[in-house]
Coordinates of C-alpha atoms and ligand atoms in Angstrom, one line a residue:
X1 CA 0.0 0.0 0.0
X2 CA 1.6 3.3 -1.1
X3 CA 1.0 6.8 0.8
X4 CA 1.4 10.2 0.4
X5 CA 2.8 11.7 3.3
X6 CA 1.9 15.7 3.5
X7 CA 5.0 17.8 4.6
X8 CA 4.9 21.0 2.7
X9 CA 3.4 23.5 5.0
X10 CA 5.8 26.6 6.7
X11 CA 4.9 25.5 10.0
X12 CA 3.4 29.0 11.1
X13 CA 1.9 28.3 14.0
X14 CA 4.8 26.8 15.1
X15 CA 7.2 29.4 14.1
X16 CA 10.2 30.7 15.1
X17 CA 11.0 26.5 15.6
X18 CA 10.4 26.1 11.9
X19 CA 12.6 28.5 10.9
X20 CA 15.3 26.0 11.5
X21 CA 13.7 22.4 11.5
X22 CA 10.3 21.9 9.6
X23 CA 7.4 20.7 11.6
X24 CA 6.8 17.3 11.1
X25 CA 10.5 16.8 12.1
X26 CA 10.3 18.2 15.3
X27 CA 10.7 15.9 18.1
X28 CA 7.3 14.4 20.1
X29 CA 9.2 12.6 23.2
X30 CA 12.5 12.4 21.4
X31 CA 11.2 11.1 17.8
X32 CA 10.5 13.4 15.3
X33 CA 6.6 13.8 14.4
X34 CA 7.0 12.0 10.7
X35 CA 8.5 9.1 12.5
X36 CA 6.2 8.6 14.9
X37 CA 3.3 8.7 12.1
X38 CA 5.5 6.1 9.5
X39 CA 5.3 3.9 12.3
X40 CA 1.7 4.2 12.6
X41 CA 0.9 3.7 8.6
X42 CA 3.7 0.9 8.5
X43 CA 1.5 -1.0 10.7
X44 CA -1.8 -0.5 9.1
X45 CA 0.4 -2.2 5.9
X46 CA 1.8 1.2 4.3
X47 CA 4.9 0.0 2.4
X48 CA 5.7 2.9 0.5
X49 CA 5.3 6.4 0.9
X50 CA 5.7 9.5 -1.2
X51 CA 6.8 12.7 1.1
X52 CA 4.8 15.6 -0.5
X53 CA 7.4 18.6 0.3
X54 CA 7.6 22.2 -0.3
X55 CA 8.9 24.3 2.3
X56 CA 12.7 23.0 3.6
X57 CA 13.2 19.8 1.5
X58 CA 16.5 19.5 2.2
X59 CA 16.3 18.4 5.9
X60 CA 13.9 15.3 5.1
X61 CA 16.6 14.1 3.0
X62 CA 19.8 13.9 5.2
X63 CA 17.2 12.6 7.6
X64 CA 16.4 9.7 6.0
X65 CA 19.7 9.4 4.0
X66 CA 18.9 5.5 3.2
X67 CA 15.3 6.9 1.8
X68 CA 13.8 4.4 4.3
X69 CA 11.7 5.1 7.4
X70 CA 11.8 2.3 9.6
X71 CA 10.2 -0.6 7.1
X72 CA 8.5 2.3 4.6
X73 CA 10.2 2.7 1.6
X74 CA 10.2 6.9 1.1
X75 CA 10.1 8.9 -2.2
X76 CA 10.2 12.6 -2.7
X77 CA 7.8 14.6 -4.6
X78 CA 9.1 18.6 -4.3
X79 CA 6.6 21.4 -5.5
X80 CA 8.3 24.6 -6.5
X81 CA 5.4 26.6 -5.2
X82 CA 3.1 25.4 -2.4
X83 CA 0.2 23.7 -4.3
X84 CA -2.1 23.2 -1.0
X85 CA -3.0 19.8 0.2
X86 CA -5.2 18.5 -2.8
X87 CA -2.3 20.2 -5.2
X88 CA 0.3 18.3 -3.3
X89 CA -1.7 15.2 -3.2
X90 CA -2.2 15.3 -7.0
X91 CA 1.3 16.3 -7.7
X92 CA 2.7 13.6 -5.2
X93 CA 0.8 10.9 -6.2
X94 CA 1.9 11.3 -9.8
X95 CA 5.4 11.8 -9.3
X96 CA 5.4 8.2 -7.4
X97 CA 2.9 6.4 -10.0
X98 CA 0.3 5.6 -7.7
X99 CA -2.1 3.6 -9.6
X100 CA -4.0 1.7 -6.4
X101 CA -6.2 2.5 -3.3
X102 CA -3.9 4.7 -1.3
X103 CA -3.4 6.5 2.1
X104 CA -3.1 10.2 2.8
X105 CA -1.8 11.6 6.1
X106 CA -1.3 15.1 7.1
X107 CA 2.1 15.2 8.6
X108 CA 1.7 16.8 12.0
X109 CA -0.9 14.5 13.5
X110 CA 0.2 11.3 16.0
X111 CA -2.4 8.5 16.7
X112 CA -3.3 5.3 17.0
X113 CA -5.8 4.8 14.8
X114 CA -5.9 1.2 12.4
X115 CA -4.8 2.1 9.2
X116 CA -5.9 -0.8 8.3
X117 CA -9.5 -0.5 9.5
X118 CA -10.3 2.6 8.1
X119 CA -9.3 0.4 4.6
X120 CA -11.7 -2.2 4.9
X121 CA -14.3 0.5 6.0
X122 CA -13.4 2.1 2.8
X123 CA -13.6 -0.7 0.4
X124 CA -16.7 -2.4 2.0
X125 CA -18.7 1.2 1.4
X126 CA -17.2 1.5 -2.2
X127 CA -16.1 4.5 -1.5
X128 CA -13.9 6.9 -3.6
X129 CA -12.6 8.5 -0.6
X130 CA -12.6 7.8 3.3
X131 CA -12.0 10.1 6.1
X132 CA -11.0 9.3 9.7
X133 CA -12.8 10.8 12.1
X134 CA -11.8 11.9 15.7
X135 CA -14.2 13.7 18.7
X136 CA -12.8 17.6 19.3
X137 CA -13.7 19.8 21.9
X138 CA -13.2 23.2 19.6
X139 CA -14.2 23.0 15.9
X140 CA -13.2 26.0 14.9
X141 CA -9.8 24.5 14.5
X142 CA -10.6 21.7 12.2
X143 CA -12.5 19.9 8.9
X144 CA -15.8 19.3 10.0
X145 CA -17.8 16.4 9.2
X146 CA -21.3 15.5 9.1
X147 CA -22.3 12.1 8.4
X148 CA -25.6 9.8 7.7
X149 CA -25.7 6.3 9.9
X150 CA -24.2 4.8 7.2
X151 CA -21.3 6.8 7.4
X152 CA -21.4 9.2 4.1
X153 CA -20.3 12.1 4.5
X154 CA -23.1 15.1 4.3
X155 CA -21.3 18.2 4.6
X156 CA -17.0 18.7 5.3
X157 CA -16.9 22.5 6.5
X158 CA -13.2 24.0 7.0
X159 CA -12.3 25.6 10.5
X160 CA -16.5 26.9 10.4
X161 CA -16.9 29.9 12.5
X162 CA -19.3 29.3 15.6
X163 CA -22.9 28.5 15.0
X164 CA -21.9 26.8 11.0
X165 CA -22.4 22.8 12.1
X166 CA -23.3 21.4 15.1
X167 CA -21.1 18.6 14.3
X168 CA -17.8 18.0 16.6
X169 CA -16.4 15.1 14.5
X170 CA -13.2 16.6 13.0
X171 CA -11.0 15.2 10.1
X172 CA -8.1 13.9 11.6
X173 CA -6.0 14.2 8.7
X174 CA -6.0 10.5 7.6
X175 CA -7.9 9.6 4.1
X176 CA -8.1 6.7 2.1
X177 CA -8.7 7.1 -1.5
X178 CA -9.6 5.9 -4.7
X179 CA -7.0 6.5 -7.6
X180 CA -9.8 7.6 -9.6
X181 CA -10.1 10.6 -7.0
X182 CA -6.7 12.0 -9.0
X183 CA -8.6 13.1 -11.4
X184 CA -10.2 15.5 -9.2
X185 CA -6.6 16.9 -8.3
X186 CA -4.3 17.8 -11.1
X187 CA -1.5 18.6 -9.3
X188 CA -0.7 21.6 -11.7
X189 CA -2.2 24.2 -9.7
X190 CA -2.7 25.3 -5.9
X191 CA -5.9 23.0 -4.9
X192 CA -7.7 22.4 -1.6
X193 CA -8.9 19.2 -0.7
X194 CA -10.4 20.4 2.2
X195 CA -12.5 23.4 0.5
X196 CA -12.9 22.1 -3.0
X197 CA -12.1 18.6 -3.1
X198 CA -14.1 17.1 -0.3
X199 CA -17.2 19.3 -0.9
X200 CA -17.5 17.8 -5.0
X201 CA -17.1 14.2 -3.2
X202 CA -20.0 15.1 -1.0
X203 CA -22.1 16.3 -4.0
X204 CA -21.6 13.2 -5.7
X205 CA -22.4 11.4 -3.0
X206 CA -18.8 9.3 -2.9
X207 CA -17.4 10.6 0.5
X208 CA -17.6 8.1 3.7
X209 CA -15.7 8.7 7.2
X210 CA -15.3 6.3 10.1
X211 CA -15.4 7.6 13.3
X212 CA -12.7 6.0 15.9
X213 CA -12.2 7.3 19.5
X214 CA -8.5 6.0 19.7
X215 CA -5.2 8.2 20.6
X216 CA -5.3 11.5 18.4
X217 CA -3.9 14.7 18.5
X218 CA -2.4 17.5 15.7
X219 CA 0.4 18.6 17.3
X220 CA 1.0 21.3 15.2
X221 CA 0.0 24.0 17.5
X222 CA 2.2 25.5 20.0
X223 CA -0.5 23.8 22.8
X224 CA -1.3 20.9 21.0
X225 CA 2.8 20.2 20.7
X226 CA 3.6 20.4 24.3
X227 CA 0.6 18.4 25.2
X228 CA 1.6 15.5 22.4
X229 CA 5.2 16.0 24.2
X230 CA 3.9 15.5 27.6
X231 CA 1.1 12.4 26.8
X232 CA 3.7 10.6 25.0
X233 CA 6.4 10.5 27.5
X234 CA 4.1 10.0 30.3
X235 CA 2.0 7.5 28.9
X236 CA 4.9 5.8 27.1
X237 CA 6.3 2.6 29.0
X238 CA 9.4 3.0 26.3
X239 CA 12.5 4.2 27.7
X240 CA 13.1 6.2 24.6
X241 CA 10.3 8.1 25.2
X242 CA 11.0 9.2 28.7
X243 CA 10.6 12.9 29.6
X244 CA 14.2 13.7 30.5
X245 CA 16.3 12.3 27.4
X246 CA 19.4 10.9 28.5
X247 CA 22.2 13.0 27.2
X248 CA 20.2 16.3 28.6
X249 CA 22.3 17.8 31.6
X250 CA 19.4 18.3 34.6
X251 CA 20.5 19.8 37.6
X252 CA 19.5 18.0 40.8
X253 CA 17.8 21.0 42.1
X254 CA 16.0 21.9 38.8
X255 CA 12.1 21.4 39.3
X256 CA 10.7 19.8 35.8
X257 CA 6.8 19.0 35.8
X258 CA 4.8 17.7 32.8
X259 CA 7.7 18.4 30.7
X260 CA 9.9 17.1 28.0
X261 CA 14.0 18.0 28.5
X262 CA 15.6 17.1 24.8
X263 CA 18.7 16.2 23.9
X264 CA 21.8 17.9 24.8
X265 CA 19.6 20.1 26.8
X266 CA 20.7 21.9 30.3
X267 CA 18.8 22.9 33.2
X268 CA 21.0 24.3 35.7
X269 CA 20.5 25.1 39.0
X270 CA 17.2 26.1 41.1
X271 CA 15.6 26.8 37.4
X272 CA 11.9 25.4 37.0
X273 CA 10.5 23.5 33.9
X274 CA 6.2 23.7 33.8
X275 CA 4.2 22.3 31.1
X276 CA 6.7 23.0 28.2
X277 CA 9.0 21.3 26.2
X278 CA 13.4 21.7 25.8
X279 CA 13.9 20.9 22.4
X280 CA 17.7 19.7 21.5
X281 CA 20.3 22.0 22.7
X282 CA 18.1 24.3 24.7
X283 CA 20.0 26.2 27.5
X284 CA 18.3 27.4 30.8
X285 CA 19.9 29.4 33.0
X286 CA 19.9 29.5 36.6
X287 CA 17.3 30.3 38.9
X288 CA 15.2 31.0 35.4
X289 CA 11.3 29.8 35.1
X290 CA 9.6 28.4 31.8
X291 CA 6.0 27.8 31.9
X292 CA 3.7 26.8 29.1
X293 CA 6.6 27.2 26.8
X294 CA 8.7 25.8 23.6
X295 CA 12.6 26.1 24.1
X296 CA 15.0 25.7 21.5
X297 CA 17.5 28.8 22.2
X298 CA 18.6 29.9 25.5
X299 CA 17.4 31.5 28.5
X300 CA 19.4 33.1 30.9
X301 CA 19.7 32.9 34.6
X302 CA 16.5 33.8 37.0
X303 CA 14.2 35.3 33.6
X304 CA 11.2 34.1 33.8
X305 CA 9.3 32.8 30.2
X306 CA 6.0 32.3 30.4
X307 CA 3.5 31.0 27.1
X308 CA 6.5 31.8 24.5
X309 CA 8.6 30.4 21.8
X310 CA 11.6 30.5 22.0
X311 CA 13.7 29.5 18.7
X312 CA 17.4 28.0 17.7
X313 CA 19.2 31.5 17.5
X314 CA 16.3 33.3 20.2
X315 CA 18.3 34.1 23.7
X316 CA 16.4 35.8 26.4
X317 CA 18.8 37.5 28.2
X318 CA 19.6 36.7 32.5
X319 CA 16.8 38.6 35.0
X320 CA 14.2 38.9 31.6
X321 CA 10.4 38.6 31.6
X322 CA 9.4 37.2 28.3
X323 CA 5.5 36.6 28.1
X324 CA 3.6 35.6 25.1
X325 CA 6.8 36.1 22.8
X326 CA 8.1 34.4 20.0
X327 CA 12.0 35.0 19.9
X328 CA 13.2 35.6 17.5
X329 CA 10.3 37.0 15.8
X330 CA 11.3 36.5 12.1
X331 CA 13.2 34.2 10.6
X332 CA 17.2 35.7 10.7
X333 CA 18.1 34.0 7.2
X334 CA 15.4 35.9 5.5
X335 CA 14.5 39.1 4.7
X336 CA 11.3 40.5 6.3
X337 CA 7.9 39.2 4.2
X338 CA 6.4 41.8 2.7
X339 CA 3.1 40.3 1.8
X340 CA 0.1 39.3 4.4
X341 CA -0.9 36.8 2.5
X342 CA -2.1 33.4 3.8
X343 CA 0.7 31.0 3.2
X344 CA 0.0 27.4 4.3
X345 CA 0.5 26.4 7.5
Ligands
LIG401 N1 3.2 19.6 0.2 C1 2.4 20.5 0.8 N2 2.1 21.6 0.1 N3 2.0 20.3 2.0 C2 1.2 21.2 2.6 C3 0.9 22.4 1.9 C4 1.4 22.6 0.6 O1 1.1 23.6 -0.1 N4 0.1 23.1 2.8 C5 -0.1 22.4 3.9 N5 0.6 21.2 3.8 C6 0.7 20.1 4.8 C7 1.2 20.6 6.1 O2 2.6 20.4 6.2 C8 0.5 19.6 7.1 O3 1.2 18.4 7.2 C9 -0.8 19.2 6.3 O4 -0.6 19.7 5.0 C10 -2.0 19.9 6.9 O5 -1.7 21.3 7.1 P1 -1.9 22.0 8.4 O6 -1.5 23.4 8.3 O7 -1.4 21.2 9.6 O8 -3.5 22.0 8.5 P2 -4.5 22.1 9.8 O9 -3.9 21.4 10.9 O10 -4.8 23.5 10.0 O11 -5.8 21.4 9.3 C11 -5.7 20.1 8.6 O12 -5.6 19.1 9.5 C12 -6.7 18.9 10.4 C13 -6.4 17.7 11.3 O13 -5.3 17.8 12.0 C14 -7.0 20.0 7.7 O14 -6.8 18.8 6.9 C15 -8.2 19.8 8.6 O15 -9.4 19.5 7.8 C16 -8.0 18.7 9.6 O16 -9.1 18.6 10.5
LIG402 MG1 -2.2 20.4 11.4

């Protein structure tokens, strides 16, 4: 069974971290987000998947130098201007030669959902696409779905505003679909699968979802990645996945609750870690306090950072109060963006 894996998007809401590793390759309890998720698709029989990449190639690459992810065999399909997901799909799909019922996955999302179910679902409703379904607590964020009881799909509604569906069954990023659903997605030209796509498959009545209540979670929000870090290493019995990684330096009068310390990381003396995760490298001073925060840079001693970012080259200097920052807060290898426009996330 062949995939297409989507890996394109600029990260934003996780920016300034994606200004120096792209999202689905930052770490979730020590392995990177697309690992986590090959694992998933490799046991619901994925053997092949096609990376559909955009933004930062380059690092997917030297990170899978062999081109193999665990037992999934990887390809590369690389858009030289971001073609949205049912662009990238289209695009993706043809550059590998799919020609068979395949699997789609959004690249930021960890769960542990059966492939492999929502397959059969898919081929005993003779479907021409299938969408996994997970409970949410804040639509607004999501694809919405409505179903009938037999589980076609009546109405998929983008991130609705309030009062647009009653509905809280979200996408959760995983489809199976029909090759002839290609034709729907050229791959030539920026396409949503989400706004266009999905909608035509609803009007032609070809659209089914299957609604599973197992492990989910996009962690490509600055909340939604601390709490994957945190679930994962707590609820992990792996020693891999363990909160503190090994080769981090912790001091033994650090405090660190509900928090992941990555590798190469140091926590010196007296300094508190709440509810946030040290990426690789990070640096925290003494004395200093992070709360509900995303550390790749370095903090110095007794600041206190509170609901902030902090990136690769992002220092907050010793005795600082940093609340609701991103540091830095553009990317240092490129000039400033000029233009507003929405660019995919
Ligand atoms: N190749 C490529 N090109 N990939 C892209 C592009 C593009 O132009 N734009 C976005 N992507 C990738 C992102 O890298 C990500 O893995 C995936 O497409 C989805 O984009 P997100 O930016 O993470 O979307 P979202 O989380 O707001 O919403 C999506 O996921 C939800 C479930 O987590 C939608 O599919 C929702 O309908 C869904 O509920
Ligand atoms: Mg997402």
């Amino acid at each position: 069974m062949h995939a297409v894996v989507l890996v394109g998007g600029f990260g934003t809401r996780l920016r300034p971290l994606t200004y120096s590793i792209p999202k689905p390759l930052l770490p979730v309890a020590h392995t990177s987000m697309l690992e986590r998720l090959m694992n998933s698709l490799a046991r619901g029989g994925v053997t092949h998947a096609v990376l559909a990449l955009g933004f930062k190639p380059e690092p997917f690459m030297a990170a899978f130098p062999k081109d193999m992810c665990g037992s999934v065999q990887l390809s590369y399909a690389v858009e030289d201007t971001p073609l949205d997901t049912a662009g990238a799909i289209g695009f993706a799909a043809r550059t590998a030669g799919i020609s068979e019922t395949f699997v789609v996955a959004n690249g930021d999302v960890l769960t542990d959902l059966d492939i492999a179910s929502l397959i059969s679902f898919h081929r005993q409703h003779g479907a021409e696409g299938t969408i996994s379904l997970t409970p949410v607590s804040d639509p607004s964020q999501y694809g919405i779905v409505e179903t009938d009881e037999n589980g076609r799909v009546l109405r998929f509604v983008e991130k609705p505003q309030p009062g647009m569906t009653t509905s809280n069954f979200a996408s959760a990023g995983t489809y199976v679909l029909e090759p002839s659903a290609l034709v729907r997605m050229p791959g030539d030209q920026k396409l949503s699968i989400e706004r266009v796509v999905f909608p035509q498959m609803v009007a032609d009545q070809s659209l089914f979802a299957m609604w599973s209540n197992d492990y989910w979670i996009d962690a490509g929000r600055p909340d939604t990645f601390i709490e994957a870090n945190v679930h994962v290493s707590k609820r992990s019995a792996q020693a891999t996945d363990a909160p503190i990684h090994p080769t981090a330096t912790v001091s033994a009068s650090a405090v660190i609750i509900d928090s992941v310390i990555g590798e190469n990381a140091t926590v010196l003396d007296g300094a508190q870690i709440r509810h946030s995760v040290l990426l690789p490298g990070a640096q925290i001073g003494q004395g200093a306090v992070v709360i509900d925060s995303l550390v790749m840079g370095k903090v110095g001693a007794n600041s206190q950072v509170t609901n902030s970012i902090i990136g690769s080259t992002g220092v907050v200097g010793d005795n600082e109060v940093c609340n609701n920052a991103s540091v830095p807060a553009h990317d240092p290898a490129q000039v400033p963006e000029k233009s507003p426009e929405k660019s995919p996330e």
